[in-house]
Coordinates of C-alpha atoms in Angstrom, one line a residue:
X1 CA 8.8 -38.5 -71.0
X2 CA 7.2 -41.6 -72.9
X3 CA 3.8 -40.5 -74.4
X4 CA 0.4 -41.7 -73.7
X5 CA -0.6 -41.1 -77.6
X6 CA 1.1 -39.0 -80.5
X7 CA -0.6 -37.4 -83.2
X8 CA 1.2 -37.1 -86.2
X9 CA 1.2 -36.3 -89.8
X10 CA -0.9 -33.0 -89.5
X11 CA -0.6 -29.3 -89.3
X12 CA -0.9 -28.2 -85.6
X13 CA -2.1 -24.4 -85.7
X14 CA -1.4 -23.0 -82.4
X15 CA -2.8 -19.8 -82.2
X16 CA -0.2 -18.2 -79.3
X17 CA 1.1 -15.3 -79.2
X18 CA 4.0 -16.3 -81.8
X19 CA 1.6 -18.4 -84.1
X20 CA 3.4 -21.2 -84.4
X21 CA 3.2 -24.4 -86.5
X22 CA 3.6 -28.0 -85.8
X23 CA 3.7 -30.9 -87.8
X24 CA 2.6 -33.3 -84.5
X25 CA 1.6 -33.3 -80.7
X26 CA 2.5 -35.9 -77.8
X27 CA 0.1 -36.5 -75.3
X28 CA 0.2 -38.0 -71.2
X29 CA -2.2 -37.6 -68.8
X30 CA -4.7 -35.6 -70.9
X31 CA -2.5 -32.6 -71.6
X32 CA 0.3 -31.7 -74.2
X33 CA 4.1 -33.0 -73.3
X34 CA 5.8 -32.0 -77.2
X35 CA 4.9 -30.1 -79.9
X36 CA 7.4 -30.1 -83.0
X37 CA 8.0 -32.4 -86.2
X38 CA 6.7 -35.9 -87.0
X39 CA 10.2 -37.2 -86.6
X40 CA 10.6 -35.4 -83.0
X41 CA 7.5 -36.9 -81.5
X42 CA 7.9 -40.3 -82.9
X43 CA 11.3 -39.9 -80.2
X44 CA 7.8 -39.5 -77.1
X45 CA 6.5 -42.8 -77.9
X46 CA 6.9 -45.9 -76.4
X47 CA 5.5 -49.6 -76.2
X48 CA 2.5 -49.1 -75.2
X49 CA 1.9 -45.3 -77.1
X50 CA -1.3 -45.1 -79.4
X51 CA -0.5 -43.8 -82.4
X52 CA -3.1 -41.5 -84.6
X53 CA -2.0 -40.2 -88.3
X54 CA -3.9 -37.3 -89.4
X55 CA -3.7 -37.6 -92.6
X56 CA -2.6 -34.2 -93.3
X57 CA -5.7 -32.5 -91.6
X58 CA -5.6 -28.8 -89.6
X59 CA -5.8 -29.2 -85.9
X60 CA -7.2 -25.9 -84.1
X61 CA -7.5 -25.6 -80.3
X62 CA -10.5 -27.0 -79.0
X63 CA -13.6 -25.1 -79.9
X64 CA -15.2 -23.5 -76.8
X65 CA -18.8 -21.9 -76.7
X66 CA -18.8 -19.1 -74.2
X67 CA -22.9 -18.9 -73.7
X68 CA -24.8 -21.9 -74.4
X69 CA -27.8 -24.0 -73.0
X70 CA -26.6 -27.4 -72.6
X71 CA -29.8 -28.7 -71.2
X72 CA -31.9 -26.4 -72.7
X73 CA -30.2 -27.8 -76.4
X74 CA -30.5 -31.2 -75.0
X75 CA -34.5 -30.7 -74.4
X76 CA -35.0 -29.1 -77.9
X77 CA -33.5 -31.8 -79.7
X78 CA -36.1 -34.6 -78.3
X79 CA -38.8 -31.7 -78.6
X80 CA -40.6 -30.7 -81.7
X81 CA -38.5 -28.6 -84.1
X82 CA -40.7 -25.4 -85.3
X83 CA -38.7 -23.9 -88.1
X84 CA -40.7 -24.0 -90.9
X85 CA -42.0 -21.5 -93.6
X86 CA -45.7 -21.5 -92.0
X87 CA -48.0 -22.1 -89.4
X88 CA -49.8 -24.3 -91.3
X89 CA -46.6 -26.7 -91.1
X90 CA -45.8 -25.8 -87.6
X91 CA -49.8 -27.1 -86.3
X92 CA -49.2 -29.9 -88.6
X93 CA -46.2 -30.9 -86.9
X94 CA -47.5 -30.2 -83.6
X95 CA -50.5 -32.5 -84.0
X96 CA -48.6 -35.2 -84.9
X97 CA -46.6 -35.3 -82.1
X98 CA -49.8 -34.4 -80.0
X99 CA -51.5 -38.1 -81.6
X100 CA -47.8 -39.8 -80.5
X101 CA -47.8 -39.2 -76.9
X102 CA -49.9 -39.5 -73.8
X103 CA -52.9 -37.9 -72.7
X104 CA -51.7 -36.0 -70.0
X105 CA -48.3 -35.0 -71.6
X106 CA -47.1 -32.0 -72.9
X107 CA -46.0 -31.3 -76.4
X108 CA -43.4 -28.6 -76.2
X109 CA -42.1 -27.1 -79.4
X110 CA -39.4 -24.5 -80.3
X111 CA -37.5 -22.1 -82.8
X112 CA -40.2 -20.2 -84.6
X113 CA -39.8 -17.2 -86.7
X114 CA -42.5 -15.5 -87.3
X115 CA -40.4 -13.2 -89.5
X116 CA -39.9 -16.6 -92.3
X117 CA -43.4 -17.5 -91.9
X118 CA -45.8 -17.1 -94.7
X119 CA -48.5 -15.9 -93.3
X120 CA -46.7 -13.1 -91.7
X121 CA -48.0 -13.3 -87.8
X122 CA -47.5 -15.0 -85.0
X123 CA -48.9 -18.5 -83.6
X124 CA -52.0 -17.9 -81.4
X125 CA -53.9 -20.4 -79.2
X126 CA -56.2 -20.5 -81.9
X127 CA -54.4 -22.1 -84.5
X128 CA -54.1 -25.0 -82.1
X129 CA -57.3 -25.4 -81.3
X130 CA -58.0 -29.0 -82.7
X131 CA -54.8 -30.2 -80.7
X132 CA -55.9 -31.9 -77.5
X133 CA -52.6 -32.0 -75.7
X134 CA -51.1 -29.0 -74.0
X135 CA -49.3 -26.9 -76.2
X136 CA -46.0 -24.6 -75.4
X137 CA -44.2 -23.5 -78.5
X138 CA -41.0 -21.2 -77.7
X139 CA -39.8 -18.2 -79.8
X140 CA -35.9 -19.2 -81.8
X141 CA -35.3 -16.1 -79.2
X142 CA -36.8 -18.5 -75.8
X143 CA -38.2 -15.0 -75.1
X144 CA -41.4 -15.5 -76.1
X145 CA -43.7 -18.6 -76.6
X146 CA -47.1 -19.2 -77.5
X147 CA -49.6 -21.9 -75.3
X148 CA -52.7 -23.5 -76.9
X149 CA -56.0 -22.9 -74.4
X150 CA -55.8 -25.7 -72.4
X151 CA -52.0 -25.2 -71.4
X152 CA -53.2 -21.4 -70.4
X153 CA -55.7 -23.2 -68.3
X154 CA -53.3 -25.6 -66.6
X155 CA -51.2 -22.6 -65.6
X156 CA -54.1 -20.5 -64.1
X157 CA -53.1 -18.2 -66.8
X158 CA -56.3 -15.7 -67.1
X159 CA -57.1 -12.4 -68.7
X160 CA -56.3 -10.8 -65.5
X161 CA -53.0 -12.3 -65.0
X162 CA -50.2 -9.9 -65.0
X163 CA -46.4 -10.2 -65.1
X164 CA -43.1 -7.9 -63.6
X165 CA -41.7 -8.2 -66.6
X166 CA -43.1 -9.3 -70.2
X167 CA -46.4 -9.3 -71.4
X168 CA -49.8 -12.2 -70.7
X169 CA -51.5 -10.9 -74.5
X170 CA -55.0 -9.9 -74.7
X171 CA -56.3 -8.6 -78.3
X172 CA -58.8 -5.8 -78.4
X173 CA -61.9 -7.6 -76.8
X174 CA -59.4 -8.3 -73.5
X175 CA -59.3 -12.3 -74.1
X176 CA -55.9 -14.1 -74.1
X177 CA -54.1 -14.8 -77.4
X178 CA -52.0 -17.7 -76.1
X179 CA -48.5 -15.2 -76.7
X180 CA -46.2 -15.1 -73.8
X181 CA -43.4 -12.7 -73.0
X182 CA -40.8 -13.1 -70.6
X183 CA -41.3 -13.4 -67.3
X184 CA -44.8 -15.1 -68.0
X185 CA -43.1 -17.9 -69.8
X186 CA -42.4 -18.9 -66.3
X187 CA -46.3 -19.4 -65.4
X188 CA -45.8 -22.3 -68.1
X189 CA -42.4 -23.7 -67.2
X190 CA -43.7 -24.1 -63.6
X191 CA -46.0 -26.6 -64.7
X192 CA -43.6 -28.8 -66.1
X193 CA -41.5 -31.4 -63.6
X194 CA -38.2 -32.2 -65.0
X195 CA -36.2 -35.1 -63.1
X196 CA -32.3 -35.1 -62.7
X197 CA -32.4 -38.2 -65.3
X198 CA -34.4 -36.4 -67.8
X199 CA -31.9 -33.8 -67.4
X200 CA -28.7 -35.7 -67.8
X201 CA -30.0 -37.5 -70.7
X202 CA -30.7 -33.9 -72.2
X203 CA -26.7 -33.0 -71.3
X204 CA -26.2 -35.9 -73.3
X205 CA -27.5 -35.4 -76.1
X206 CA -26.6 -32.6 -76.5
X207 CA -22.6 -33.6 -75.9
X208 CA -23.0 -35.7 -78.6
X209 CA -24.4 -32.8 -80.9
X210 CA -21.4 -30.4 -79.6
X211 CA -18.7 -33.4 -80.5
X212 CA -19.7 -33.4 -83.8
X213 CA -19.2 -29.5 -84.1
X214 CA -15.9 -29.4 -82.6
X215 CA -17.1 -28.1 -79.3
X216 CA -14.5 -29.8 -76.7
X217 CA -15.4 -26.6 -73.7
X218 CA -19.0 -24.7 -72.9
X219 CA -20.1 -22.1 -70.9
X220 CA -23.5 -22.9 -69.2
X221 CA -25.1 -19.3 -69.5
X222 CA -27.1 -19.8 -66.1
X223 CA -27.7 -22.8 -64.6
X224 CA -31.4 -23.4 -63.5
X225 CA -32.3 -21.1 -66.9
X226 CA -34.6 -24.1 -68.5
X227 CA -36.1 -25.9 -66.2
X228 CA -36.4 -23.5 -63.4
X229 CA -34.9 -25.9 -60.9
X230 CA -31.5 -25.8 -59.4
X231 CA -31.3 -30.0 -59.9
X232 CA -29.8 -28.9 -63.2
X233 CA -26.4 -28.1 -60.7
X234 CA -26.6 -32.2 -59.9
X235 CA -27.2 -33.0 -63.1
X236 CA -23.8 -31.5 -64.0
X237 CA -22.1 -32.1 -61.4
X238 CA -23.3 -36.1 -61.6
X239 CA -22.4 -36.1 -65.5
X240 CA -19.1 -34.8 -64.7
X241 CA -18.3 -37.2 -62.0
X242 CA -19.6 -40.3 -63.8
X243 CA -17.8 -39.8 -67.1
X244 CA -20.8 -39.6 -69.4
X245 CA -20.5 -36.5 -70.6
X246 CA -17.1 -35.6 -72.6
X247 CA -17.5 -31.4 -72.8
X248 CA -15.7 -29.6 -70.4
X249 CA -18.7 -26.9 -68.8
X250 CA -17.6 -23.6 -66.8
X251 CA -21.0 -22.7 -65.1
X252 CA -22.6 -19.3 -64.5
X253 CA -25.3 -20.1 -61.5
X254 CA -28.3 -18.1 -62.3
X255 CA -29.1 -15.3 -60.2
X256 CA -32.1 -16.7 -58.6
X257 CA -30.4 -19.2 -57.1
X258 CA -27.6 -17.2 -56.5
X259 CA -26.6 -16.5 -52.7
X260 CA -23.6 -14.3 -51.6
X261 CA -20.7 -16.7 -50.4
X262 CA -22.6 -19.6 -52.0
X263 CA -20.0 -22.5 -51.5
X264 CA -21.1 -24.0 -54.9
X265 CA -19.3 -21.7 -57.3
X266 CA -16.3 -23.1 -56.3
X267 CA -16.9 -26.4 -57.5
X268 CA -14.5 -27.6 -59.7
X269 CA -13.1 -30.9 -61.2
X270 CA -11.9 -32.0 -65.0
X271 CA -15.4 -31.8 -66.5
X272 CA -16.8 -28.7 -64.6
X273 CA -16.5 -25.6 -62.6
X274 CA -18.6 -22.5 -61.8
X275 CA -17.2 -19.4 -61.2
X276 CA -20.1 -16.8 -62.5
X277 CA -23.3 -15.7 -61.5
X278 CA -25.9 -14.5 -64.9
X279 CA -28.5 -12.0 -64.4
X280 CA -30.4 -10.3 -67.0
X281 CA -30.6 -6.8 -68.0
X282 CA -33.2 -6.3 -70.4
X283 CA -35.0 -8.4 -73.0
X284 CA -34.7 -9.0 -77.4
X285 CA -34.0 -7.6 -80.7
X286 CA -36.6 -9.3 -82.2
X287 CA -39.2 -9.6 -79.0
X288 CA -38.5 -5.6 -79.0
X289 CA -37.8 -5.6 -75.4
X290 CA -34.2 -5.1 -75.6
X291 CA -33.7 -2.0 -74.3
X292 CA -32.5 0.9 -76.8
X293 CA -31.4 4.3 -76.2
X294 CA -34.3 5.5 -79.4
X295 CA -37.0 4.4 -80.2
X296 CA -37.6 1.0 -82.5
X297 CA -38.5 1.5 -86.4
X298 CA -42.3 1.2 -84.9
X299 CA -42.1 2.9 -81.6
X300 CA -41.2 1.6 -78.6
X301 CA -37.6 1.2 -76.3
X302 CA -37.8 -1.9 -74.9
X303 CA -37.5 -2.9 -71.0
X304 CA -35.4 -3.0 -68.5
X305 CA -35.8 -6.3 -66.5
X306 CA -34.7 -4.2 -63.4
X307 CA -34.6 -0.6 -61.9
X308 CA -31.5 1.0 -61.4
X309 CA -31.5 0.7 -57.9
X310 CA -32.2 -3.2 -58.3
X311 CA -29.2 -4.5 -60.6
X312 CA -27.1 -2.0 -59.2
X313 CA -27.5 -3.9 -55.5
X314 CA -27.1 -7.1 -57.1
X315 CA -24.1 -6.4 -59.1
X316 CA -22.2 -4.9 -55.5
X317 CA -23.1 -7.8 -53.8
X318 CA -21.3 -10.7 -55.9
X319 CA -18.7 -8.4 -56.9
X320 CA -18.1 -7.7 -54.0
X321 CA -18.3 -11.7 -52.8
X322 CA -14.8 -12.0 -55.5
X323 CA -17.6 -13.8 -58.0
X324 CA -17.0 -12.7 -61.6
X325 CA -21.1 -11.1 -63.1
X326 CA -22.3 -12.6 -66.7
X327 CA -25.5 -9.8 -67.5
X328 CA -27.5 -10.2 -70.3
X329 CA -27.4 -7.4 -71.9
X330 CA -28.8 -6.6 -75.8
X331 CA -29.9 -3.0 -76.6
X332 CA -27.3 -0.1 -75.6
X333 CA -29.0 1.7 -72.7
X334 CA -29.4 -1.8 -70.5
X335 CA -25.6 -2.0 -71.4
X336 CA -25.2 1.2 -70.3
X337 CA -26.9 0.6 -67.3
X338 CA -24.7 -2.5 -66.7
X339 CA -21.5 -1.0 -67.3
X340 CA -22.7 2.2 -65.2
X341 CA -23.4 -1.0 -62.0
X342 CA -20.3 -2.2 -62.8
X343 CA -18.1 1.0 -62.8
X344 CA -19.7 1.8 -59.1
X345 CA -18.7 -1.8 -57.9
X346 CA -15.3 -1.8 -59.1
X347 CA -15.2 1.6 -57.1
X348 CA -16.7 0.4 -53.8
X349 CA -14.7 -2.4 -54.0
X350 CA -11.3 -2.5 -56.0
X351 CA -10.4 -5.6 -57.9
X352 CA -7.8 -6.5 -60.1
X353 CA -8.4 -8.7 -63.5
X354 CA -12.6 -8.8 -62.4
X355 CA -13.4 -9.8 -66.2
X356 CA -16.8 -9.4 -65.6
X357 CA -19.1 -10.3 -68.7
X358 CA -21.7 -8.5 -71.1
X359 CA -23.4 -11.3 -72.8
X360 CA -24.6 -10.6 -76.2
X361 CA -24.0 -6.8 -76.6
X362 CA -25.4 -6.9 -79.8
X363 CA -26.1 -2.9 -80.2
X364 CA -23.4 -0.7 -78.8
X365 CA -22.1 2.7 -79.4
X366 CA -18.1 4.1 -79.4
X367 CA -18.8 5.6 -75.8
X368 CA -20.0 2.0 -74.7
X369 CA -17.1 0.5 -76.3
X370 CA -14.6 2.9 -74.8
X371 CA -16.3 2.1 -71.3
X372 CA -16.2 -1.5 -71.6
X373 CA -12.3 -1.3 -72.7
X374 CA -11.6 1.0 -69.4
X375 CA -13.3 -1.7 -67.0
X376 CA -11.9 -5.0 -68.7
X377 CA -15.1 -5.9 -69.6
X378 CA -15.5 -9.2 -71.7
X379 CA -18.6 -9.2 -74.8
X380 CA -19.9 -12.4 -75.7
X381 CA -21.5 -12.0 -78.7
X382 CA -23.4 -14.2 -81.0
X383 CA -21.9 -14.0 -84.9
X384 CA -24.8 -16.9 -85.4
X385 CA -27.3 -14.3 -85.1
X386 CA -26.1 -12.1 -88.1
X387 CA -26.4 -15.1 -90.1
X388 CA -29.9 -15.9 -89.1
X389 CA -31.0 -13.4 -88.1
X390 CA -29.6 -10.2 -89.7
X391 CA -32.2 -8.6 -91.4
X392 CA -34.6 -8.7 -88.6
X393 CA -32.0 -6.5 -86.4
X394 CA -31.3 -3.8 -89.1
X395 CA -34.9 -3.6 -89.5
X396 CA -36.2 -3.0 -85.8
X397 CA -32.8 -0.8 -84.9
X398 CA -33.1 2.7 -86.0
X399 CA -30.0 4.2 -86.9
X400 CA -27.6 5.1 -85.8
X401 CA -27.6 2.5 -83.7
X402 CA -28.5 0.0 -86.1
X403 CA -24.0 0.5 -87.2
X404 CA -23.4 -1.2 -83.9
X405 CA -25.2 -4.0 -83.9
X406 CA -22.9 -7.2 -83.2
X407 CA -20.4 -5.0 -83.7
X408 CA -17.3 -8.0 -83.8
X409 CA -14.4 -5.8 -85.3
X410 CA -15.2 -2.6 -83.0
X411 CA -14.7 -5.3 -80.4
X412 CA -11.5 -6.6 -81.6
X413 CA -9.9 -3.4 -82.3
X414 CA -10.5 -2.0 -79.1
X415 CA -8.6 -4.6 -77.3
X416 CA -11.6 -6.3 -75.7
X417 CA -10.8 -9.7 -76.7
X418 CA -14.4 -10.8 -77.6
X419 CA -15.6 -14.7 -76.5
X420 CA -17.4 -16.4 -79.7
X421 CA -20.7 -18.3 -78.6
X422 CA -23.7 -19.4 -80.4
X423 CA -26.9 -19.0 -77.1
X424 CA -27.6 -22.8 -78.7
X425 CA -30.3 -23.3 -78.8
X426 CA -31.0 -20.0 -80.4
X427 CA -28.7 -20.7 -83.3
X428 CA -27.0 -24.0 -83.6
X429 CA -24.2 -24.6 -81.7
X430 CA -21.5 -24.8 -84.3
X431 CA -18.3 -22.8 -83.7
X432 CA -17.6 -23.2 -87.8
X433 CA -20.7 -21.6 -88.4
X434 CA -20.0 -18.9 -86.2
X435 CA -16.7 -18.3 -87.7
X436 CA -17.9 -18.3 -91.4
X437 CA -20.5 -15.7 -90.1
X438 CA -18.0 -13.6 -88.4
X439 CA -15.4 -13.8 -92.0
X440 CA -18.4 -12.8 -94.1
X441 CA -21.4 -11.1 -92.4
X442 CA -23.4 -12.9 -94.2
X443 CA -27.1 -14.1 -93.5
X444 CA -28.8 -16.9 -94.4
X445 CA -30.8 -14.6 -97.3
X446 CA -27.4 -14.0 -98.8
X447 CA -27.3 -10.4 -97.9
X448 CA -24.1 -8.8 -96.3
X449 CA -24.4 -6.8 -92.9
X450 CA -22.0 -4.2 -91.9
X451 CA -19.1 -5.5 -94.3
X452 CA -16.9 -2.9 -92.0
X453 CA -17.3 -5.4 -88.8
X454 CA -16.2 -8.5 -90.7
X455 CA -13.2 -10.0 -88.9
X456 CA -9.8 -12.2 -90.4
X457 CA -9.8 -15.7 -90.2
X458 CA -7.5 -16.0 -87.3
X459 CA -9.4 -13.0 -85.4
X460 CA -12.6 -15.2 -85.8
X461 CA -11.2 -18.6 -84.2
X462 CA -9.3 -17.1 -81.1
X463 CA -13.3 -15.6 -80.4
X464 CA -14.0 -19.6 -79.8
X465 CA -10.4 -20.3 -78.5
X466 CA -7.9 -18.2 -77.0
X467 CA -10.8 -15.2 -76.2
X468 CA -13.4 -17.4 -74.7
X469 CA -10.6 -19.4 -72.3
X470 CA -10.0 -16.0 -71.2
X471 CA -13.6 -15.5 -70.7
X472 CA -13.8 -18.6 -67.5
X473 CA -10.4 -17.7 -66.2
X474 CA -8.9 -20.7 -68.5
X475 CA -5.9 -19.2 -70.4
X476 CA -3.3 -21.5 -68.9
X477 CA -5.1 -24.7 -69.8
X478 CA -7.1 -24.1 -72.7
X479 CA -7.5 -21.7 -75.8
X480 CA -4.2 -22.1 -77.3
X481 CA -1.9 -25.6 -78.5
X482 CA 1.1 -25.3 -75.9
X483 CA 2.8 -28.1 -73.4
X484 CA 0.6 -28.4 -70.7
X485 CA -2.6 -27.4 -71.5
X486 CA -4.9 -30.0 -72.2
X487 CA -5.0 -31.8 -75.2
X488 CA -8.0 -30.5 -76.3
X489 CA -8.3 -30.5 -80.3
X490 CA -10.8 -29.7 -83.9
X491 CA -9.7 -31.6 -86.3
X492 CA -10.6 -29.5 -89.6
X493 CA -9.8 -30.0 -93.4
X494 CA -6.2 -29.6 -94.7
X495 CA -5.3 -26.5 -95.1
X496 CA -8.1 -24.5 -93.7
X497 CA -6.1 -21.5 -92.5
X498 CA -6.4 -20.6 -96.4
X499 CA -9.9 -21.4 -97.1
X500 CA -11.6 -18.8 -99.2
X501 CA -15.4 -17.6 -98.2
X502 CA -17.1 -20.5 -99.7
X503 CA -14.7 -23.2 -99.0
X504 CA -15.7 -22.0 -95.0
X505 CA -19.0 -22.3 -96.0
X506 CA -19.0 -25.5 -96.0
X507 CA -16.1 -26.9 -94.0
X508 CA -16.9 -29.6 -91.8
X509 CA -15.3 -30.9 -88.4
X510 CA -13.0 -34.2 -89.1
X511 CA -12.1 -35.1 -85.5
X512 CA -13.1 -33.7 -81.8
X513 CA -10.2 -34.8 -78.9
X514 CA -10.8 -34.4 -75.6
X515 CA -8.0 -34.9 -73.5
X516 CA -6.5 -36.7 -75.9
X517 CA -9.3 -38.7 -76.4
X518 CA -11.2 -39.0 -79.9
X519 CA -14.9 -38.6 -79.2
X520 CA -15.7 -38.0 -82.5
X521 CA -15.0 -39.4 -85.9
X522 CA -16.5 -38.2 -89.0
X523 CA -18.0 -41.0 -91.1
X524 CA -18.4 -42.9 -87.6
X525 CA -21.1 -41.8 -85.7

């Protein structure tokens, strides 16, 4: 078979089951045809082959990202970036934008941590007071915001407003203080309009952010999530069809818009597929409404976004529709309570190879672990998180749950083939970053947490390869470098598979192929 292209001149680490090494790669039709030396895939090429020398560079399977935000990323990148050592900087930054745009627009921040700020508080409508633009400034976790007065007004937000699930804040004299929690983020959001175009421009920018990490596959964590509007399916769908977006996107249709035998979770072409539906379980680590088994440092166990009764019902129904169920799921009794809805569906309705999804499970115990290996049940946890946010979990768990949080080698050594992901925009979506995170525990401060869950090298990448294929049903086109699976490759730095904890520090992505395709070139963009 003549090739389409050959890569040569490079060190082709497969990561199957036999971890095997090749010096090159032919590629037709978007997928691998030969693996083996220089000298055996010059034999593939013909006339009309491209040729690509490598220059002695490390070629990994395509990076994939098992829970992301496509659009949400997309959105955040043309909105105001809030992570910044004060508030002082963060209204600065705000009223800039606020003099740049019109009158009746919105300025929309996001990413503030409250925990690197100096003066040691939260954002309240207050600070924005001078600001004459409607404000909406998201939490890094998107689980909490803060809105100046006049957005509060435009949602019909009030002191007597009140919310399933989250919190409308009122201080001691009952008046609001602009802070939002969960469910009444949603009394904001609903005031925005998003268009399809607005949306596929955000999927395109951030493709072109994910191509320069190395991410060649995603995982949409829950279609609809951002803008509250299931035109983000179209947008997809459209960008898929039309060639303008080069990452490959297994969607998880979010539960609201979720109904059983719902014809649009088996779409499928090249560029994207559904397959899962995403519900939520409880809240965050650093909102405090995650919800724990004890009680936080400072009181409190978080919240269950649903009763027993409630996710239970909505677990049986798309289990029992064949769909595979992504919950959201952070402190260890809402994973217990998932795994409990999950154990009673697999029951009432027997299933081989379900592969239903925990996403996150950042704080489990033994017990949990041993119930998620019995059920199949795939993590998706966020090594990003340790890095950036570390401290902030060991300090709000009490122990001893606090020696399970993100708990990557547990995971591993229990068989349950954990999916790497970054929940970008909560932490940048950079696979390298994730991996340096998993080697080393380390957090942005420089301190190491729970040096006992640290992972190997090779343990690390198949989370964002071979693991999170696995995780979208993928295995036999993607995750691993084997004829026939797509050509799908991260181009790293020679001889990366010996890096030492610094040198993956700062290691950088060299090339992104997509099919065969370069869509990114470092030095080029």
């Amino acid at each position: 078979m003549i090739a389409d292209r050959i890569f040569t001149n490079g060190t082709f680490v497969s990561l199957d089951d036999k971890d095997r090494v090749y010096g090159a790669a032919a590629v037709r039709d978007g997928k691998i045809v030969a693996l083996g030396s220089d000298e055996a895939i010059e034999r593939t090429a013909g006339i009309n082959t491209k040729r690509f020398d490598l220059e002695g560079n490390t070629v990994l399977p395509g990076f994939i990202d098992s829970h992301q935000h496509m659009i949400s990323t997309g959105f955040h990148l043309r909105n105001v970036d809030c992570r910044v050592s004060s508030i002082a900087e963060l209204v600065a930054k705000i009223k800039r934008r606020a003099e740049a745009v019109d009158a009746d627009d919105w300025v929309i921040g996001w990413g503030y941590d409250e925990s690197r700020f100096a003066e040691g508080r939260h954002p309240t409508a207050a600070d924005f007071k001078d600001v004459s633009r409607p404000v909406f400034v998201t939490h890094y976790s998107l689980h909490s915001a803060v809105a100046n007065e006049l957005a509060l007004k435009k949602a019909g937000i009030t002191p007597e407003t009140t919310v399933a699930h989250g919190e409308v804040e009122k201080d001691g004299r009952g008046r609001l203080t602009g802070r939002l929690s969960e469910d009444a983020l949603e009394l904001i959001k609903k005031q925005m309009r998003f268009t399809v175009s607005e949306m596929k421009e955000a999927i395109a920018a951030a493709n072109a952010f994910y191509v320069r990490h190395g991410v060649t596959s995603v995982h949409e964590a829950g279609i609809g999530f951002y803008t509250g509007n299931f035109d983000e399916m179209r947008a997809f769908q459209e960008t898929s069809e039309n060639g303008s977006r080069d990452v490959r996107v297994y969607g998880m249709i979010l539960d609201d818009f979720y109904q059983e035998g719902d014809l649009l979770l088996g779409f499928r072409n090249e560029r994207f597929k559904t397959g899962a539906v995403k519900m939520f379980a409880d809240g965050t680590v650093s909102g405090k409404t995650a919800a724990l088994s004890m009680p936080y440092a400072d009181g409190g166990t978080g919240e269950f976004m649903h009763g027993v009764g409630e996710i239970e019902r909505k677990i049986m129904r798309a289990h029992r529709a064949g769909v595979q169920v992504a919950v959201h799921a952070i402190g260890d009794a809402a994973v217990s309570q998932v795994l409990t809805a999950y154990e009673k569906a697999i029951r009432a309705f027997p299933r081989g190879d379900c592969r239903h999804r925990i996403e996150h499970a950042s704080i489990i115990t033994p017990a949990l672990r041993d119930r998620m290996q019995k059920l199949g049940v795939i993590p998706v946890p966020q090594p990003g998180l340790v890095h950036f946010a570390g401290e902030v979990h060991m300090d709000h768990v009490p122990e001893p749950l606090s020696k399970g949080v993100f708990a990557l080698h547990s995971f591993v050594e229990a068989g349950l083939l954990p999916a790497g992901s970054s929940d970008s925009p909560i932490t940048p979506c950079d696979p390298l970053l994730g991996v340096y995170t998993a080697v080393t525990r380390r957090t942005a401060l420089g301190n190491t947490i729970l040096p006992e869950q640290k992972l190997s090298l090779r343990e690390a990448l198949c989370m964002y390869t071979r693991n999170a294929a696995r995780a979208s049903f993928d295995e036999d086109l993607k995750g691993t470098l084997e004829i026939g699976k797509l050509a799908d490759f991260t181009v790293v730095s020679p001889g990366f598979m010996s890096f030492d904890e610094e040198q993956l520090k700062t290691a950088e992505v060299e090339m992104t192929i997509i099919g065969g395709i370069v869509v990114y070139r470092k030095g080029e963009e």
